[in-house]
Coordinates of N, CA, C and O in Angstrom, one line a residue:
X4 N 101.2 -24.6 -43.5 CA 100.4 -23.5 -44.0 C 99.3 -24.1 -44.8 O 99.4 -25.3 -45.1
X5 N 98.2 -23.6 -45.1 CA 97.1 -24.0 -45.6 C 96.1 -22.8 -46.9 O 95.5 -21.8 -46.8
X6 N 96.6 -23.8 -47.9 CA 96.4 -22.4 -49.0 C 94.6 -22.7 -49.4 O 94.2 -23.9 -49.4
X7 N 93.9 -21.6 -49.8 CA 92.7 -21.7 -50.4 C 92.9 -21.0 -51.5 O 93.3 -19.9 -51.1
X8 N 92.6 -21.1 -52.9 CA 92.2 -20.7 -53.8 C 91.2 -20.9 -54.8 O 90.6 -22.0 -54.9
X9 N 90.8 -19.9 -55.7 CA 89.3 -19.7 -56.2 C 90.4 -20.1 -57.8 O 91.6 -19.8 -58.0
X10 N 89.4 -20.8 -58.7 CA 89.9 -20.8 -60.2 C 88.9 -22.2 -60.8 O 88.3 -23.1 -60.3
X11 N 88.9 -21.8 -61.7 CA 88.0 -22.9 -62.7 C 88.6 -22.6 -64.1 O 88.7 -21.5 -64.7
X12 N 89.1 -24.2 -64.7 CA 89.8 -24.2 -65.6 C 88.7 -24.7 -67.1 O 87.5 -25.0 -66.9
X13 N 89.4 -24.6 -68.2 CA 88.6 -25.5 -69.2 C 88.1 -26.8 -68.5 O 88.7 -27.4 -67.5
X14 N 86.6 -26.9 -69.3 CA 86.2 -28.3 -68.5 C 86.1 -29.3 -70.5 O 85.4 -28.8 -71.3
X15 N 86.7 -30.1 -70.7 CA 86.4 -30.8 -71.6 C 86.9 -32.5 -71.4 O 87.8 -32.7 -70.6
X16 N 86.2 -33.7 -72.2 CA 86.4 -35.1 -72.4 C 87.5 -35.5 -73.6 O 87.4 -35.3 -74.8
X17 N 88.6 -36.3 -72.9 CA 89.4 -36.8 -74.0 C 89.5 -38.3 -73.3 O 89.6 -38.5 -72.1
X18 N 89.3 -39.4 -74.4 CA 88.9 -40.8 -73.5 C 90.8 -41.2 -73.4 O 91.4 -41.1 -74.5
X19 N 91.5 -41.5 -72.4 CA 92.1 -42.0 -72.0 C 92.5 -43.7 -71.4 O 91.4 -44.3 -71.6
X20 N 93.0 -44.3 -71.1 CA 93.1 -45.7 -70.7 C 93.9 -45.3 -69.8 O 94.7 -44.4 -69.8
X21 N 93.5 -46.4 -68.4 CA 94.0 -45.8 -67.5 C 96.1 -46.3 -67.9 O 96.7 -47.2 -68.5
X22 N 96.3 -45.4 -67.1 CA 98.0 -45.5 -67.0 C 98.8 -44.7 -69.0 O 100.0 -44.7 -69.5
X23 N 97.6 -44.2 -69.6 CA 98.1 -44.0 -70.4 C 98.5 -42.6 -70.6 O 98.1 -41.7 -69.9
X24 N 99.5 -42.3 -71.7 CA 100.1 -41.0 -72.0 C 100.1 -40.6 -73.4 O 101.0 -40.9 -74.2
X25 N 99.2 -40.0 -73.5 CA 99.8 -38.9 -74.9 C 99.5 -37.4 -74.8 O 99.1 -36.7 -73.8
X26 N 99.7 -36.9 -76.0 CA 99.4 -35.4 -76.0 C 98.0 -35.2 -76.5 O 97.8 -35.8 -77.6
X27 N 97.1 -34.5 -75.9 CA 95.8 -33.8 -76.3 C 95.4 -32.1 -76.7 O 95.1 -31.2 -75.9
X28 N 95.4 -32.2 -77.8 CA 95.6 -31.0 -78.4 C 94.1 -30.4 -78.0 O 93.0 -31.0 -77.9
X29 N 94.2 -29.1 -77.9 CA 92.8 -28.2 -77.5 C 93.1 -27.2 -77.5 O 94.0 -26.6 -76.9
X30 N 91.9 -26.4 -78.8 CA 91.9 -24.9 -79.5 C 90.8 -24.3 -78.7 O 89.8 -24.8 -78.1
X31 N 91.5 -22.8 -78.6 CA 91.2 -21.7 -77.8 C 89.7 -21.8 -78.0 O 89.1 -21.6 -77.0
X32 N 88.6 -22.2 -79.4 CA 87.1 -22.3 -79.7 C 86.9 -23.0 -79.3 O 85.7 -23.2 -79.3
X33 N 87.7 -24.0 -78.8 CA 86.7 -25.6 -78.2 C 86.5 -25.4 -76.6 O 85.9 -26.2 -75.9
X34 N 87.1 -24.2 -76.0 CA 87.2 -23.7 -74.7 C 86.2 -23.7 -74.1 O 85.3 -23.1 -74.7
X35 N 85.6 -24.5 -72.4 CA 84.4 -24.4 -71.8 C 84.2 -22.9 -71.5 O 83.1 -22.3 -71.7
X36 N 85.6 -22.4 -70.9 CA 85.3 -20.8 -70.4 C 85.5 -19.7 -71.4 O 86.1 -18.7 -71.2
X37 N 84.8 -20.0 -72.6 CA 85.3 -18.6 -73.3 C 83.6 -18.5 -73.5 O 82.7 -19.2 -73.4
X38 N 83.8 -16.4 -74.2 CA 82.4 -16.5 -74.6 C 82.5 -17.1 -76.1 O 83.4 -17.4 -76.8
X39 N 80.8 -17.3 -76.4 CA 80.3 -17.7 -77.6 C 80.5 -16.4 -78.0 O 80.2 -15.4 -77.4
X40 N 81.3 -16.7 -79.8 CA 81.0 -15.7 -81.0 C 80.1 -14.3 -80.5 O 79.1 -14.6 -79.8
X41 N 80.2 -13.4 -80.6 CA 79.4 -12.5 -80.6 C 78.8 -12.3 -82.5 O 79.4 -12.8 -83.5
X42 N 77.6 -11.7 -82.5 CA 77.3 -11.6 -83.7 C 77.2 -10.2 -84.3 O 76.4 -9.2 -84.0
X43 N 78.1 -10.3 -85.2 CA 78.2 -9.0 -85.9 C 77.2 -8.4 -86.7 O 76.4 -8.9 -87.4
X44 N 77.2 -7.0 -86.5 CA 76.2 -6.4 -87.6 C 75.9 -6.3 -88.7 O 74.8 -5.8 -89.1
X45 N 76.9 -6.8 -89.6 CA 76.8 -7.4 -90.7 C 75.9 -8.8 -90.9 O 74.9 -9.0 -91.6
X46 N 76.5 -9.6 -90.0 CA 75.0 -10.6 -89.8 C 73.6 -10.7 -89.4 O 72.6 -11.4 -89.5
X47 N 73.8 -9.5 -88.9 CA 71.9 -8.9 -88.4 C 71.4 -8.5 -90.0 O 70.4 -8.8 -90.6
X48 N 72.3 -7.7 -90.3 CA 72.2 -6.9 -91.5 C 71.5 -8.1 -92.1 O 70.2 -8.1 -92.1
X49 N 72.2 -9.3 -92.5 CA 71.9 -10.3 -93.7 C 70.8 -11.6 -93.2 O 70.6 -12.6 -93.9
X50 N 70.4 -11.3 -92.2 CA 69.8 -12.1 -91.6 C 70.3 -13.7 -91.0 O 69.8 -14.8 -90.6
X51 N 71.5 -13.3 -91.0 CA 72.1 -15.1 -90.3 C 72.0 -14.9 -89.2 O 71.6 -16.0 -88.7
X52 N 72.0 -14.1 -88.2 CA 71.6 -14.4 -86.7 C 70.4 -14.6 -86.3 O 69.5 -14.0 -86.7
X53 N 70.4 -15.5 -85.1 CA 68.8 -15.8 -84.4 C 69.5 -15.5 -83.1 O 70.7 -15.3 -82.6
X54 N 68.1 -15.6 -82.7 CA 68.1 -14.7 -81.4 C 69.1 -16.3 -80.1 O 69.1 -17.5 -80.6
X55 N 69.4 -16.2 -79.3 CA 70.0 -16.6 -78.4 C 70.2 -16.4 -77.3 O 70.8 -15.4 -77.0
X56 N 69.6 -17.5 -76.0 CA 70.0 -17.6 -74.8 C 71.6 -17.4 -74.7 O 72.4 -18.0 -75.4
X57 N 71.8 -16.5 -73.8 CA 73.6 -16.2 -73.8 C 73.0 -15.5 -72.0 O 72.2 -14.8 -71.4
X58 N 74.0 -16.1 -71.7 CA 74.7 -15.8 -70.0 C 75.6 -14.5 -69.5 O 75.8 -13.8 -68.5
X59 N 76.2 -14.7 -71.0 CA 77.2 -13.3 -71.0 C 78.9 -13.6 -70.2 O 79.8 -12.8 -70.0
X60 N 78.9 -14.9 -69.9 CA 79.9 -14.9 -68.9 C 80.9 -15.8 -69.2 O 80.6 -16.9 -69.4
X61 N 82.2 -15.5 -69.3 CA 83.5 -16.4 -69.5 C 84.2 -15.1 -70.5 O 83.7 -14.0 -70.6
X62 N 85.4 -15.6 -70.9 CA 86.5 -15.3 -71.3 C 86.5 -14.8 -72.6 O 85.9 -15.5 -73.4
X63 N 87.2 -13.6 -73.1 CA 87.3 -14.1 -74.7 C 88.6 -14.1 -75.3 O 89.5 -13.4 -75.1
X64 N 88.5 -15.6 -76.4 CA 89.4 -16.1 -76.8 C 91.0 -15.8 -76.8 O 92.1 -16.4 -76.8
X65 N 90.7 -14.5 -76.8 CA 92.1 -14.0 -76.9 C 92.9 -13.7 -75.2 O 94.0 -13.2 -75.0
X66 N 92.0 -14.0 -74.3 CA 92.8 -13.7 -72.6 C 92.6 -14.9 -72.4 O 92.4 -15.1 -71.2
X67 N 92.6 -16.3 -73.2 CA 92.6 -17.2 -72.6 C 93.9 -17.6 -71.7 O 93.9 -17.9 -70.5
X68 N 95.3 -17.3 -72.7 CA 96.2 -18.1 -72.0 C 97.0 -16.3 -72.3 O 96.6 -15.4 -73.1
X69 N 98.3 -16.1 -71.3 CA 98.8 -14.8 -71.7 C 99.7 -14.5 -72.9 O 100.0 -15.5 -73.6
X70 N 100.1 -13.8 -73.2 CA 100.9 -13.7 -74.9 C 102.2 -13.8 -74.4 O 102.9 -13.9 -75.3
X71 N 102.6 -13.8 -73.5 CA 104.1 -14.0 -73.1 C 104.9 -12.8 -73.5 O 104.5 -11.7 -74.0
X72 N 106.4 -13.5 -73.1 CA 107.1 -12.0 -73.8 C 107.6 -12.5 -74.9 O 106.9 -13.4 -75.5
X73 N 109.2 -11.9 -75.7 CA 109.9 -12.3 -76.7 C 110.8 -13.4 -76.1 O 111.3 -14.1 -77.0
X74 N 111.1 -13.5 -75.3 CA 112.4 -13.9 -74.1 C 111.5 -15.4 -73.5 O 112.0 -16.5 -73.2
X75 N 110.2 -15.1 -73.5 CA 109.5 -16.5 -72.8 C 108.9 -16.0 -71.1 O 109.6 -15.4 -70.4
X76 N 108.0 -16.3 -70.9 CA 107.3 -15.7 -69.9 C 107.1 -16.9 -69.4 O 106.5 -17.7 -70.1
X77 N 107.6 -17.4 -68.0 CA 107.4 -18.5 -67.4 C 106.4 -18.6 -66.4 O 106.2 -17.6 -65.7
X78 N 105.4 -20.2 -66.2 CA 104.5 -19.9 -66.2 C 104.0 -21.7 -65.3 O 105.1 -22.4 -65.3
X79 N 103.2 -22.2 -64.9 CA 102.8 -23.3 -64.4 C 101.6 -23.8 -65.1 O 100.6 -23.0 -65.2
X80 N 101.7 -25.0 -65.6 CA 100.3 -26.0 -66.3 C 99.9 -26.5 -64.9 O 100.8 -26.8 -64.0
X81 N 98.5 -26.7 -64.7 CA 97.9 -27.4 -63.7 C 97.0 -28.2 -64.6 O 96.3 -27.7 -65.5
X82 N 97.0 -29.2 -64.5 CA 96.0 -30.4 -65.0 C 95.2 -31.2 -63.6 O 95.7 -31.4 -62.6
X83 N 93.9 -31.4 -64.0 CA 93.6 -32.6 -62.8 C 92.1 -33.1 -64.0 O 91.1 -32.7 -64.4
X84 N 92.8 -34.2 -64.0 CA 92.2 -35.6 -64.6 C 90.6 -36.4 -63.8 O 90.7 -37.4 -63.1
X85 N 89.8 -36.1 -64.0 CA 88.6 -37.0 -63.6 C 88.0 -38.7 -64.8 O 88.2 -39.3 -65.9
X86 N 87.3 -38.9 -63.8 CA 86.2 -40.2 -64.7 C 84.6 -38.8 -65.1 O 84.1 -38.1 -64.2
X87 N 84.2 -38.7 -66.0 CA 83.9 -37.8 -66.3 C 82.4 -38.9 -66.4 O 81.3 -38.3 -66.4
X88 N 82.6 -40.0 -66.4 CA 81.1 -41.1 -66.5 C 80.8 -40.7 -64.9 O 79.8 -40.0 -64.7
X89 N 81.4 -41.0 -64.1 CA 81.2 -40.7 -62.8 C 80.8 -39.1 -62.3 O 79.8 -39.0 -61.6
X90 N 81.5 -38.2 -62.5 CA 80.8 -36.9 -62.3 C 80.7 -36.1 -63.2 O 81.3 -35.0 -63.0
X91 N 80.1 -36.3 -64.3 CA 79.1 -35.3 -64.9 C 77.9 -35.7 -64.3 O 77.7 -36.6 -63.5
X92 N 77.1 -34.6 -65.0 CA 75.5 -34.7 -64.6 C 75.2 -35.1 -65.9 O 74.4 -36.0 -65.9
X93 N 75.4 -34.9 -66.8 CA 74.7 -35.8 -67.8 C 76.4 -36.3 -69.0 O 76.6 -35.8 -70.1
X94 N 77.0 -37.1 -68.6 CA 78.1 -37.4 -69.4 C 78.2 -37.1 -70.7 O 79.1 -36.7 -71.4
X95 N 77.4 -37.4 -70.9 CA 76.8 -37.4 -73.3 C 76.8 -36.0 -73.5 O 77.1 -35.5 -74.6
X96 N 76.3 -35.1 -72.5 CA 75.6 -33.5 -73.4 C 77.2 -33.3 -73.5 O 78.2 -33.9 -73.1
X97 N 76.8 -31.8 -74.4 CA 78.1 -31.1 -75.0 C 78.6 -30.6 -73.9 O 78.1 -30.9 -72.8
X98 N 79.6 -29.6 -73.8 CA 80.4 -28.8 -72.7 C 80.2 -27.8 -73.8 O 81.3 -27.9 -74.2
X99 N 79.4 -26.6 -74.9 CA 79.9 -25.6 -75.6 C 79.6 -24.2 -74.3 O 79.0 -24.1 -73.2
X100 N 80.5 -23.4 -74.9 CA 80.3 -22.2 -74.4 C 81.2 -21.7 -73.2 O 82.4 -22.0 -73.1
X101 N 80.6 -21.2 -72.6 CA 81.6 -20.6 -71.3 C 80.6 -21.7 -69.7 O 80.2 -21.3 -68.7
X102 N 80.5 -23.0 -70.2 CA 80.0 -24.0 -68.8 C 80.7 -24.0 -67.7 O 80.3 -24.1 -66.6
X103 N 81.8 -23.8 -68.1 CA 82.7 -23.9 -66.7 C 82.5 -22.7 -65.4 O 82.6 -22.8 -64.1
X104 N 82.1 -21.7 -66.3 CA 81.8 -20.8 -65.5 C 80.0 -20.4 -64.8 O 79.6 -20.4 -63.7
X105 N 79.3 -20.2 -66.1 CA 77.7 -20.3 -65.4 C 77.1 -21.6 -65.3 O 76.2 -21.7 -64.5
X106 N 77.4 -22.6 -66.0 CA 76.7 -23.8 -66.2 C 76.0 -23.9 -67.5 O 76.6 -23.6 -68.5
X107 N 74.8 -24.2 -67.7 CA 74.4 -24.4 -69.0 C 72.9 -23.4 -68.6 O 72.4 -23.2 -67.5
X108 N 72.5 -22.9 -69.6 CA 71.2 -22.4 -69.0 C 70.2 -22.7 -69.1 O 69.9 -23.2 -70.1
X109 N 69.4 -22.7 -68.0 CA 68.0 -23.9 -68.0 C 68.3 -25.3 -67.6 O 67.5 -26.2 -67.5
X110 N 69.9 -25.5 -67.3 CA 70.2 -26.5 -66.8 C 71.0 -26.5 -65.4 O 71.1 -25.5 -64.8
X111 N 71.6 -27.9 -64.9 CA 72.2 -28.1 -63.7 C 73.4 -27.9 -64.0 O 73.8 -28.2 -65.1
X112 N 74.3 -27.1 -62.8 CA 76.0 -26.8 -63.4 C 76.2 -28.6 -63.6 O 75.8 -29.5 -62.8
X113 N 77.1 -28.7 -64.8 CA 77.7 -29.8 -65.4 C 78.1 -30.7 -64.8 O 77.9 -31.8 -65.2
X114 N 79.0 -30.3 -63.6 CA 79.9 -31.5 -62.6 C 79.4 -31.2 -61.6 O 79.1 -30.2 -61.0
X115 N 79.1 -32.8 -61.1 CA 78.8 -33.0 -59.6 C 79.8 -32.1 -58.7 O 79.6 -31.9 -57.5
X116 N 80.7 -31.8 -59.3 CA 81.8 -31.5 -57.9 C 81.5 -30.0 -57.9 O 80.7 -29.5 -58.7
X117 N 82.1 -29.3 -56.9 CA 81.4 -28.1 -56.6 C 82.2 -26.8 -57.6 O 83.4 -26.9 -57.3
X118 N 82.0 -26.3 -58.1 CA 82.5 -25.4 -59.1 C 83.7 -24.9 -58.5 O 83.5 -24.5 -57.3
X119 N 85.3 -24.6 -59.1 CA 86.4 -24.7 -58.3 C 87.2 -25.6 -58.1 O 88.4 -25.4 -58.0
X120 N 86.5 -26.9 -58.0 CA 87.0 -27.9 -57.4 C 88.2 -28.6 -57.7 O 87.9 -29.4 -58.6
X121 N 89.5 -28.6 -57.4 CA 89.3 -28.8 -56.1 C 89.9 -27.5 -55.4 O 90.3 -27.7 -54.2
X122 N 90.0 -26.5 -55.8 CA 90.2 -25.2 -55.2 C 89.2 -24.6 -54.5 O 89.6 -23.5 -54.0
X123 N 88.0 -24.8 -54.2 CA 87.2 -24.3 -53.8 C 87.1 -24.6 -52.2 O 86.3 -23.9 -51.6
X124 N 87.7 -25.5 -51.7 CA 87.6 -25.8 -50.3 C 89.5 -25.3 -49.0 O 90.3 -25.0 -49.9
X125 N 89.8 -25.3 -48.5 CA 90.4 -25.2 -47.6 C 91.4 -26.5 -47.6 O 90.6 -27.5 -47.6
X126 N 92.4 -27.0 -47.5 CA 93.4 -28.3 -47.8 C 94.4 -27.8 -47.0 O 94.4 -26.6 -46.6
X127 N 95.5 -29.1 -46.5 CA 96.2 -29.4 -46.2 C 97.4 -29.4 -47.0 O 98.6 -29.7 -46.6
X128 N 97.0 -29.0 -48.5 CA 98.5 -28.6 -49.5 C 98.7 -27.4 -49.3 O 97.9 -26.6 -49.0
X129 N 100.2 -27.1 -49.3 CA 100.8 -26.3 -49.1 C 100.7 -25.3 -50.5 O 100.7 -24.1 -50.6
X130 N 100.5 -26.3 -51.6 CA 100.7 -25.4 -53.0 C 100.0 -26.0 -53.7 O 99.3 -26.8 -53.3
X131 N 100.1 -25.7 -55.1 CA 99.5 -26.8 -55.9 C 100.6 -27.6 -56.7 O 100.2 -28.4 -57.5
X132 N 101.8 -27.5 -56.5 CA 103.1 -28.5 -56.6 C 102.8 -29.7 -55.4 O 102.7 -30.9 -55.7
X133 N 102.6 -29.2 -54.5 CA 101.8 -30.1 -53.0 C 101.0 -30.7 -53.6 O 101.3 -31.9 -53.9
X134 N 99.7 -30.2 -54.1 CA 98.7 -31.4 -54.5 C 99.1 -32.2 -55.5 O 98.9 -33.4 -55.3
X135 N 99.6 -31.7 -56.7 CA 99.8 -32.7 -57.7 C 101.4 -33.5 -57.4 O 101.8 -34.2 -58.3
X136 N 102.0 -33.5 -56.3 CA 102.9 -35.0 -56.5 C 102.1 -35.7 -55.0 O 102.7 -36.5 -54.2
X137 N 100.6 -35.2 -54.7 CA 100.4 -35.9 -53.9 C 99.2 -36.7 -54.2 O 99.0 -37.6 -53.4
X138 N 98.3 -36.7 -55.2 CA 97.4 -37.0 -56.3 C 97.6 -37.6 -57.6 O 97.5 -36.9 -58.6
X139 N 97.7 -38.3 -57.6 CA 97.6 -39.0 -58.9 C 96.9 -39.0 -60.2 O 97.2 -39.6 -61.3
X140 N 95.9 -38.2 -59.7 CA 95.0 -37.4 -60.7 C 95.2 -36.0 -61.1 O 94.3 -35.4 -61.7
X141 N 96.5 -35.5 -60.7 CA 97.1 -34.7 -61.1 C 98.3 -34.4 -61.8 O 98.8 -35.4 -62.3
X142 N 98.9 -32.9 -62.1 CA 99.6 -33.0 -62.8 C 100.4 -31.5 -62.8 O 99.5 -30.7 -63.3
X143 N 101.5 -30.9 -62.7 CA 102.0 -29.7 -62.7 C 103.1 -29.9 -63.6 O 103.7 -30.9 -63.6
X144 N 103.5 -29.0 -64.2 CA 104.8 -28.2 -64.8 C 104.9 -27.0 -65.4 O 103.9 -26.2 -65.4
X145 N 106.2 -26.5 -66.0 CA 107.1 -25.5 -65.9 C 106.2 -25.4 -67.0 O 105.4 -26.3 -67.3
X146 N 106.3 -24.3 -67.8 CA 106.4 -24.0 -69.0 C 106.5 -22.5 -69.7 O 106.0 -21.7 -69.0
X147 N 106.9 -22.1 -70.8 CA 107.3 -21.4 -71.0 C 106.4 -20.8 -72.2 O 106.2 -21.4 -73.3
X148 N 105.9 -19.7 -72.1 CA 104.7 -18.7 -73.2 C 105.7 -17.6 -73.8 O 106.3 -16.9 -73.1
X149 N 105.8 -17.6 -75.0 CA 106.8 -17.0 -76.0 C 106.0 -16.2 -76.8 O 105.0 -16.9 -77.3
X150 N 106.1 -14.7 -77.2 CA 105.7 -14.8 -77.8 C 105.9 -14.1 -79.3 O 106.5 -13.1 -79.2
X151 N 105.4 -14.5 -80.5 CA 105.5 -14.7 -81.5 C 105.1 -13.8 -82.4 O 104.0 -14.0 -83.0
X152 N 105.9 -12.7 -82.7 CA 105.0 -11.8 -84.2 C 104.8 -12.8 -85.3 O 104.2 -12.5 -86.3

């Protein structure tokens, strides 16, 4: 069987060594696909907002991940690991905002690779359990979303 699917996940840089393992923590505001802050009318009121290029497109904070149930809502992590010196288009700039989704504006989308990727094309994996014990630059597991009053 030959699966295709569409998805684009957070895009962010954590410097690693190769063969190495730890945990990398990452808050729902440091998110490539969420939107930027909206600005409230109390801030127009007081004058702290300026005007802003905004795209309008990505996520907000709160549909990033699902709230699960009380019982635990089971669920799959997909990770896939790049050299981010090799395909970014400009490695140094920031990732803020919702990039993963429109790109930056007035600029080139962020990653050389084609937006999706590597979901965006047609494969020979059966699943994405298939790609990641077949890639090395990958990564799947179980996990479990609980959730918490």
């Amino acid at each position: 069987a030959v699966v295709s699917t569409q998805s684009t996940g957070d895009k962010f840089t954590a410097n690693l060594a190769p063969g190495e393992e730890r945990e990398v923590t990452r808050y729902s505001y440091q998110s490539s696909v969420v939107l930027p802050p909206e600005v409230s009318v109390q801030d127009m009121l007081e004058g702290k907002s300026r005007p802003q290029q905004r795209c309008g497109c990505g996520w907000p904070p709160n549909l990033l991940v699902p709230r699960g149930t009380r019982n635990g809502m089971r669920a799959n992590l997909f990770v896939l690991a790049g050299n981010w010196e090799e395909e970014g288009v400009d490695p140094r700039a920031a990732l803020p905002g919702s990039v993963s989704y429109c790109g930056k504006t007035g600029a080139p989308y962020p990653d050389k690779r084609p937006m999706g990727f590597p979901f965006d094309r047609i494969t020979n994996f059966v699943s994405a359990w298939d790609l990641s014990s077949k890639l090395p630059i990958c990564s799947m597991t179980d996990v479990t979303i609980t959730f918490l009053e």
